[in-house]
Structures are given as structure tokens and as C-alpha cells.
Amino acid sequence: MSPHVLILGGTTEARELAAALTALPGLRVTTSLAGRVSRPGTVTGEVRIGGFGGAEGLARWLREERVDALVDATHPFAEEITSNAARAAAATGVPSVVLRRPGWQPGPEDRWSPVPSLSAAADLLPALGRRIFLTTGRLGLPAFAHLTDLHFVVRSVEPPDPPLPPRTEVLLARGPFTADEETALLSAHCIDVLVTKDSGGTATSAKLTAARRLALPVVVVQRPALPEGVEAVPDVAGVLARLGVG
């Protein structure tokens, strides 16, 4: 029976890893997607959609599908999934590795305010500006719903569900975007402050370049810590090395 690798996906790196693993002979590769986006990117290999039912459900799936290695390549802010993956791997003895792109680092011209949570970001905003470009994802918008005096421009792939801040303008768009496009957007909407999560990577970093060009303050929500004892590798090559393939 072919060794079976389960990738908890949804990121660019997860798609790259699936492509790299399926190109190797003798491997069965399954990517699991949460199903929160209606049009996910193309993934090579087998794909399953939907949750597992917590750590216990994932552990059961690992056993039933005879998974030989688990790779958590979810978004850096998918804290619950990462916790469940670590618990399931420990319960089943399945070797696991976390793939996390490195976080962003501010340059000398950046005006960043790091905060530990979305609620902390919301607390900071009234002192920084009145027109906010909010790029923290549609699921985090309730943290800002009480800020009735601020105007929010929200960009999302899917329409956000309420509650939303009462003065919210939604832009439905899918990146990546260039630095010139982001600069033009910030200027056109007279943005005072950018709010983002430290997602890392280059796919969404152009907005940071645009904010730097316009000398705008940026509120950066820091990543949640990994579960105790869990370490991450920064790229696909690191995962392949940990799995002993490639």
C-alpha cells in the first residue's frame, strides 16, 4: 500500500506541497479543505472538503485512512485547526509537521503597531484615523462592529456576514494585487489606517508596500503561538526534508 500523506490545506504553500508530493512516485496525497471559500484554487491529488469533527474526528480519520504523515499547512491564524492537528497526531502516533511561511518584518520606514488580537486592533483604531482599510478576513469583522464612528473599507473574496460596522464598504476581490494597485486603492478611498494580520509571504504583502509609500500607520495582528512542543518549517523544501522524500 502506498504511503498516505494528509495535508491540511487552504494556503498557497499547501497547493505547492500537494503538487510536489503528487509528482513523486508511490505516494497517496490527500488535501483537506475547510470549505469556507466557494472557489478554492486548483489542488493536485485527492481532495476532501469539510471539517473532521475536532481532534477526535481527525484522529479517527487518520486511523481509518491509514495516514502515514500529517502536514498542517493551514493559515497561520487557523489556531483551532492547528491545535486539533497536534492533538490528533499525538493520539495516533502519526508523524506530523507544520508548514508556516515566515511572518512579515517591518522596515525602517514602516509605521507598524503590533497587537495581539483583533479586539486589541479595534481598541487602537480611534486614535489612529477615521477611514480604515480592513484586511483581516470576513470572519473577524464582528470585532469591529461597535466602532460606529469609523468608516471601514473591507476587502473579501466572499461577502461577509453580519455583524459588521455600520459604516462599511465591501470590495469583493481576489488577489494577488500589485503595490501600484494597492497604492491607488488606498489613495482613492482616502484611507488613514491599514489593519492586517501577519499572514506572511508575498501574496498579500503589496498593501504593506503601499502603506509605506503613503506613510500610513499599519495595525498588525500578531500570529497565535503554536501548540506547546510544536515547531514549524518555513517552506515546502523543509516539509519534504522532514518527510524524507523529494
CSV table of N, CA and C in Angstrom, one decimal, residues 71-179:
chain,number,residue,atom,x,y,z
A,71,VAL,N,0.5,16.8,7.5
A,71,VAL,CA,1.2,18.1,7.3
A,71,VAL,C,0.1,19.2,7.5
A,72,ASP,N,0.3,20.0,8.5
A,72,ASP,CA,-0.6,21.2,8.8
A,72,ASP,C,-0.1,22.4,8.0
A,73,ALA,N,-0.7,22.6,6.9
A,73,ALA,CA,-0.3,23.8,6.0
A,73,ALA,C,-1.5,24.8,5.9
A,74,THR,N,-2.2,24.9,7.0
A,74,THR,CA,-3.3,25.8,7.1
A,74,THR,C,-2.8,27.3,7.3
A,75,HIS,N,-3.7,28.2,7.3
A,75,HIS,CA,-3.3,29.6,7.5
A,75,HIS,C,-2.7,29.8,8.9
A,76,PRO,N,-1.7,30.7,9.0
A,76,PRO,CA,-1.1,31.0,10.3
A,76,PRO,C,-2.1,31.3,11.4
A,77,PHE,N,-3.3,31.8,11.1
A,77,PHE,CA,-4.3,32.1,12.1
A,77,PHE,C,-5.4,31.1,12.3
A,78,ALA,N,-5.2,29.9,11.7
A,78,ALA,CA,-6.1,28.8,11.9
A,78,ALA,C,-5.8,28.1,13.2
A,79,GLU,N,-5.9,28.8,14.3
A,79,GLU,CA,-5.4,28.3,15.6
A,79,GLU,C,-6.1,27.0,16.0
A,80,GLU,N,-7.4,26.9,15.9
A,80,GLU,CA,-8.1,25.7,16.3
A,80,GLU,C,-7.8,24.5,15.6
A,81,ILE,N,-7.6,24.7,14.2
A,81,ILE,CA,-7.3,23.5,13.4
A,81,ILE,C,-5.9,23.0,13.8
A,82,THR,N,-4.9,24.0,14.0
A,82,THR,CA,-3.6,23.6,14.3
A,82,THR,C,-3.5,22.8,15.7
A,83,SER,N,-4.3,23.3,16.6
A,83,SER,CA,-4.4,22.6,17.9
A,83,SER,C,-5.0,21.2,17.8
A,84,ASN,N,-6.0,21.1,17.0
A,84,ASN,CA,-6.6,19.8,16.8
A,84,ASN,C,-5.7,18.8,16.0
A,85,ALA,N,-4.9,19.4,15.1
A,85,ALA,CA,-4.0,18.5,14.4
A,85,ALA,C,-2.9,18.0,15.3
A,86,ALA,N,-2.4,18.9,16.1
A,86,ALA,CA,-1.3,18.4,17.1
A,86,ALA,C,-1.9,17.4,18.0
A,87,ARG,N,-3.1,17.5,18.5
A,87,ARG,CA,-3.7,16.5,19.4
A,87,ARG,C,-3.9,15.2,18.7
A,88,ALA,N,-4.4,15.3,17.5
A,88,ALA,CA,-4.7,14.1,16.7
A,88,ALA,C,-3.4,13.3,16.4
A,89,ALA,N,-2.4,14.0,16.0
A,89,ALA,CA,-1.1,13.4,15.7
A,89,ALA,C,-0.5,12.7,17.0
A,90,ALA,N,-0.6,13.4,18.1
A,90,ALA,CA,-0.2,12.8,19.4
A,90,ALA,C,-1.0,11.5,19.7
A,91,ALA,N,-2.3,11.6,19.5
A,91,ALA,CA,-3.1,10.5,19.9
A,91,ALA,C,-2.9,9.2,19.1
A,92,THR,N,-2.5,9.4,17.8
A,92,THR,CA,-2.4,8.3,16.9
A,92,THR,C,-1.0,7.9,16.6
A,93,GLY,N,0.0,8.8,17.0
A,93,GLY,CA,1.4,8.5,16.7
A,93,GLY,C,1.8,8.7,15.3
A,94,VAL,N,0.9,9.4,14.5
A,94,VAL,CA,1.2,9.8,13.2
A,94,VAL,C,2.3,10.9,13.1
A,95,PRO,N,3.4,10.8,12.5
A,95,PRO,CA,4.3,11.9,12.4
A,95,PRO,C,3.7,13.1,11.7
A,96,SER,N,4.0,14.3,12.3
A,96,SER,CA,3.4,15.5,11.7
A,96,SER,C,4.4,16.6,11.6
A,97,VAL,N,4.1,17.5,10.8
A,97,VAL,CA,4.9,18.7,10.6
A,97,VAL,C,4.0,19.9,10.3
A,98,VAL,N,4.4,21.1,10.7
A,98,VAL,CA,3.6,22.3,10.5
A,98,VAL,C,4.4,23.1,9.4
A,99,LEU,N,3.7,23.5,8.4
A,99,LEU,CA,4.3,24.4,7.3
A,99,LEU,C,3.7,25.8,7.5
A,100,ARG,N,4.6,26.7,7.9
A,100,ARG,CA,4.2,28.1,8.1
A,100,ARG,C,5.2,29.0,7.4
A,101,ARG,N,4.7,29.8,6.5
A,101,ARG,CA,5.6,30.8,5.9
A,101,ARG,C,6.0,31.8,6.9
A,102,PRO,N,7.2,32.4,6.8
A,102,PRO,CA,7.7,33.3,7.8
A,102,PRO,C,6.8,34.6,7.9
A,103,GLY,N,6.7,35.1,9.0
A,103,GLY,CA,6.0,36.4,9.2
A,103,GLY,C,6.7,37.6,8.6
A,104,TRP,N,5.9,38.7,8.5
A,104,TRP,CA,6.5,39.9,8.0
A,104,TRP,C,7.3,40.6,9.0
A,105,GLN,N,8.3,41.4,8.5
A,105,GLN,CA,9.1,42.2,9.4
A,105,GLN,C,9.1,43.6,8.9
A,106,PRO,N,8.9,44.6,9.9
A,106,PRO,CA,8.8,46.0,9.4
A,106,PRO,C,10.2,46.5,9.0
A,107,GLY,N,10.2,47.4,8.1
A,107,GLY,CA,11.4,48.1,7.7
A,107,GLY,C,11.5,49.5,8.4
A,108,PRO,N,12.6,50.2,8.2
A,108,PRO,CA,12.8,51.5,9.0
A,108,PRO,C,11.8,52.5,8.7
A,109,GLU,N,11.1,52.4,7.5
A,109,GLU,CA,10.1,53.5,7.1
A,109,GLU,C,8.7,53.1,7.5
A,110,ASP,N,8.5,51.9,8.0
A,110,ASP,CA,7.2,51.4,8.3
A,110,ASP,C,6.7,52.0,9.7
A,111,ARG,N,5.4,52.2,9.7
A,111,ARG,CA,4.8,52.7,11.0
A,111,ARG,C,3.8,51.6,11.5
A,112,TRP,N,4.4,50.6,12.0
A,112,TRP,CA,3.6,49.4,12.5
A,112,TRP,C,3.2,49.5,13.9
A,113,SER,N,2.0,49.1,14.3
A,113,SER,CA,1.6,48.9,15.7
A,113,SER,C,1.2,47.4,15.8
A,114,PRO,N,2.1,46.6,16.4
A,114,PRO,CA,1.7,45.2,16.6
A,114,PRO,C,0.7,45.0,17.7
A,115,VAL,N,-0.3,44.2,17.5
A,115,VAL,CA,-1.3,43.9,18.6
A,115,VAL,C,-1.5,42.4,18.7
A,116,PRO,N,-2.0,42.0,19.8
A,116,PRO,CA,-2.1,40.5,20.0
A,116,PRO,C,-3.4,39.9,19.5
A,117,SER,N,-4.4,40.8,19.1
A,117,SER,CA,-5.7,40.2,18.8
A,117,SER,C,-6.5,41.3,18.0
A,118,LEU,N,-7.6,40.8,17.4
A,118,LEU,CA,-8.5,41.7,16.6
A,118,LEU,C,-9.1,42.7,17.6
A,119,SER,N,-9.5,42.3,18.7
A,119,SER,CA,-10.1,43.2,19.7
A,119,SER,C,-9.1,44.3,20.1
A,120,ALA,N,-7.9,44.0,20.2
A,120,ALA,CA,-6.9,45.0,20.5
A,120,ALA,C,-6.7,45.9,19.4
A,121,ALA,N,-6.8,45.4,18.2
A,121,ALA,CA,-6.7,46.3,17.0
A,121,ALA,C,-7.8,47.3,17.0
A,122,ALA,N,-9.0,46.8,17.3
A,122,ALA,CA,-10.2,47.7,17.3
A,122,ALA,C,-10.1,48.8,18.4
A,123,ASP,N,-9.5,48.4,19.5
A,123,ASP,CA,-9.3,49.4,20.6
A,123,ASP,C,-8.4,50.5,20.1
A,124,LEU,N,-7.4,50.2,19.3
A,124,LEU,CA,-6.4,51.2,18.9
A,124,LEU,C,-6.9,52.1,17.8
A,125,LEU,N,-7.8,51.7,17.0
A,125,LEU,CA,-8.1,52.4,15.8
A,125,LEU,C,-8.6,53.9,16.0
A,126,PRO,N,-9.5,54.2,17.0
A,126,PRO,CA,-10.0,55.6,17.1
A,126,PRO,C,-8.9,56.6,17.2
A,127,ALA,N,-7.8,56.2,17.8
A,127,ALA,CA,-6.7,57.2,18.0
A,127,ALA,C,-5.8,57.3,16.8
A,128,LEU,N,-6.0,56.5,15.7
A,128,LEU,CA,-5.1,56.5,14.6
A,128,LEU,C,-5.7,57.1,13.3
A,129,GLY,N,-7.1,57.0,13.2
A,129,GLY,CA,-7.7,57.6,12.0
A,129,GLY,C,-9.2,57.3,11.9
A,130,ARG,N,-9.8,57.8,10.8
A,130,ARG,CA,-11.2,57.7,10.7
A,130,ARG,C,-11.6,56.8,9.5
A,131,ARG,N,-10.7,56.6,8.6
A,131,ARG,CA,-11.1,55.7,7.4
A,131,ARG,C,-10.1,54.6,7.4
A,132,ILE,N,-10.6,53.4,7.5
A,132,ILE,CA,-9.8,52.2,7.8
A,132,ILE,C,-9.9,51.2,6.7
A,133,PHE,N,-8.8,50.7,6.2
A,133,PHE,CA,-8.8,49.6,5.2
A,133,PHE,C,-8.5,48.3,6.0
A,134,LEU,N,-9.6,47.5,6.1
A,134,LEU,CA,-9.6,46.4,7.0
A,134,LEU,C,-9.4,45.1,6.2
A,135,THR,N,-8.3,44.4,6.3
A,135,THR,CA,-8.0,43.2,5.5
A,135,THR,C,-7.7,42.0,6.4
A,136,THR,N,-8.5,41.9,7.5
A,136,THR,CA,-8.3,40.8,8.4
A,136,THR,C,-9.1,39.6,8.2
A,137,GLY,N,-9.9,39.5,7.1
A,137,GLY,CA,-10.7,38.4,6.8
A,137,GLY,C,-12.2,38.6,7.2
A,138,ARG,N,-13.1,38.1,6.5
A,138,ARG,CA,-14.5,38.4,6.7
A,138,ARG,C,-15.0,37.8,8.0
A,139,LEU,N,-14.3,36.7,8.5
A,139,LEU,CA,-14.8,36.1,9.8
A,139,LEU,C,-14.5,36.9,11.0
A,140,GLY,N,-13.5,37.9,10.9
A,140,GLY,CA,-13.1,38.7,12.0
A,140,GLY,C,-13.8,40.0,12.2
A,141,LEU,N,-14.8,40.3,11.3
A,141,LEU,CA,-15.4,41.7,11.3
A,141,LEU,C,-16.2,42.0,12.5
A,142,PRO,N,-16.8,41.0,13.2
A,142,PRO,CA,-17.6,41.4,14.4
A,142,PRO,C,-16.8,42.1,15.4
A,143,ALA,N,-15.5,41.9,15.5
A,143,ALA,CA,-14.6,42.5,16.5
A,143,ALA,C,-14.6,44.1,16.3
A,144,PHE,N,-15.0,44.5,15.1
A,144,PHE,CA,-15.0,46.0,14.8
A,144,PHE,C,-16.4,46.6,14.7
A,145,ALA,N,-17.5,45.8,15.0
A,145,ALA,CA,-18.8,46.2,14.7
A,145,ALA,C,-19.3,47.3,15.6
A,146,HIS,N,-18.6,47.5,16.8
A,146,HIS,CA,-19.0,48.5,17.7
A,146,HIS,C,-18.5,49.9,17.4
A,147,LEU,N,-17.6,50.0,16.4
A,147,LEU,CA,-16.9,51.2,16.1
A,147,LEU,C,-17.8,52.0,15.1
A,148,THR,N,-18.8,52.7,15.6
A,148,THR,CA,-19.9,53.3,14.8
A,148,THR,C,-19.4,54.6,14.1
A,149,ASP,N,-18.3,55.2,14.6
A,149,ASP,CA,-17.9,56.5,14.1
A,149,ASP,C,-16.9,56.4,13.0
A,150,LEU,N,-16.4,55.2,12.8
A,150,LEU,CA,-15.3,55.0,11.8
A,150,LEU,C,-15.9,54.4,10.5
A,151,HIS,N,-15.2,54.8,9.4
A,151,HIS,CA,-15.6,54.2,8.1
A,151,HIS,C,-14.6,53.1,7.7
A,152,PHE,N,-15.2,52.0,7.3
A,152,PHE,CA,-14.4,50.8,7.0
A,152,PHE,C,-14.5,50.5,5.5
A,153,VAL,N,-13.4,50.2,4.9
A,153,VAL,CA,-13.3,49.6,3.6
A,153,VAL,C,-12.8,48.2,3.8
A,154,VAL,N,-13.6,47.2,3.5
A,154,VAL,CA,-13.3,45.8,3.7
A,154,VAL,C,-13.2,45.1,2.4
A,155,ARG,N,-12.1,44.4,2.2
A,155,ARG,CA,-11.9,43.6,1.0
A,155,ARG,C,-12.0,42.1,1.4
A,156,SER,N,-12.8,41.4,0.6
A,156,SER,CA,-13.0,40.0,0.9
A,156,SER,C,-13.3,39.2,-0.4
A,157,VAL,N,-12.9,37.9,-0.4
A,157,VAL,CA,-13.2,37.1,-1.5
A,157,VAL,C,-14.7,36.7,-1.5
A,158,GLU,N,-15.3,36.5,-0.4
A,158,GLU,CA,-16.7,36.2,-0.2
A,158,GLU,C,-17.4,37.3,0.5
A,159,PRO,N,-18.7,37.5,0.3
A,159,PRO,CA,-19.5,38.5,1.0
A,159,PRO,C,-19.4,38.2,2.5
A,160,PRO,N,-19.1,39.2,3.4
A,160,PRO,CA,-19.1,38.9,4.8
A,160,PRO,C,-20.5,38.9,5.4
A,161,ASP,N,-20.6,38.1,6.5
A,161,ASP,CA,-21.9,38.0,7.2
A,161,ASP,C,-21.9,39.0,8.4
A,162,PRO,N,-23.1,39.5,8.8
A,162,PRO,CA,-23.1,40.4,9.9
A,162,PRO,C,-22.8,39.6,11.2
A,163,PRO,N,-22.5,40.4,12.3
A,163,PRO,CA,-22.5,41.9,12.4
A,163,PRO,C,-21.3,42.5,11.7
A,164,LEU,N,-21.5,43.7,11.1
A,164,LEU,CA,-20.4,44.5,10.6
A,164,LEU,C,-20.5,45.9,11.2
A,165,PRO,N,-19.4,46.6,11.1
A,165,PRO,CA,-19.5,48.0,11.5
A,165,PRO,C,-20.6,48.7,10.6
A,166,PRO,N,-21.3,49.6,11.2
A,166,PRO,CA,-22.4,50.2,10.4
A,166,PRO,C,-22.0,51.0,9.2
A,167,ARG,N,-20.8,51.6,9.2
A,167,ARG,CA,-20.3,52.3,8.0
A,167,ARG,C,-19.2,51.5,7.4
A,168,THR,N,-19.6,50.5,6.6
A,168,THR,CA,-18.7,49.5,6.0
A,168,THR,C,-19.0,49.5,4.5
A,169,GLU,N,-17.9,49.6,3.7
A,169,GLU,CA,-17.9,49.5,2.3
A,169,GLU,C,-17.2,48.2,1.9
A,170,VAL,N,-17.8,47.3,1.2
A,170,VAL,CA,-17.3,46.0,0.9
A,170,VAL,C,-16.8,45.9,-0.5
A,171,LEU,N,-15.5,45.5,-0.7
A,171,LEU,CA,-14.9,45.3,-2.0
A,171,LEU,C,-14.7,43.8,-2.2
A,172,LEU,N,-15.4,43.2,-3.1
A,172,LEU,CA,-15.3,41.8,-3.4
A,172,LEU,C,-14.2,41.6,-4.5
A,173,ALA,N,-13.1,41.0,-4.1
A,173,ALA,CA,-11.9,40.9,-5.0
A,173,ALA,C,-11.0,39.7,-4.5
A,174,ARG,N,-10.4,39.1,-5.4
A,174,ARG,CA,-9.4,38.1,-5.1
A,174,ARG,C,-8.0,38.5,-5.7
A,175,GLY,N,-7.0,38.5,-4.8
A,175,GLY,CA,-5.7,38.8,-5.2
A,175,GLY,C,-5.0,37.8,-6.0
A,176,PRO,N,-3.7,37.9,-6.2
A,176,PRO,CA,-2.8,38.9,-5.6
A,176,PRO,C,-3.0,40.3,-6.3
A,177,PHE,N,-2.6,41.3,-5.6
A,177,PHE,CA,-2.6,42.7,-6.1
A,177,PHE,C,-1.2,43.3,-6.1
A,178,THR,N,-0.9,44.2,-7.1
A,178,THR,CA,0.4,44.8,-7.1
A,178,THR,C,0.4,46.0,-6.2
A,179,ALA,N,1.7,46.4,-5.9
A,179,ALA,CA,1.8,47.6,-5.0
A,179,ALA,C,1.2,48.8,-5.6
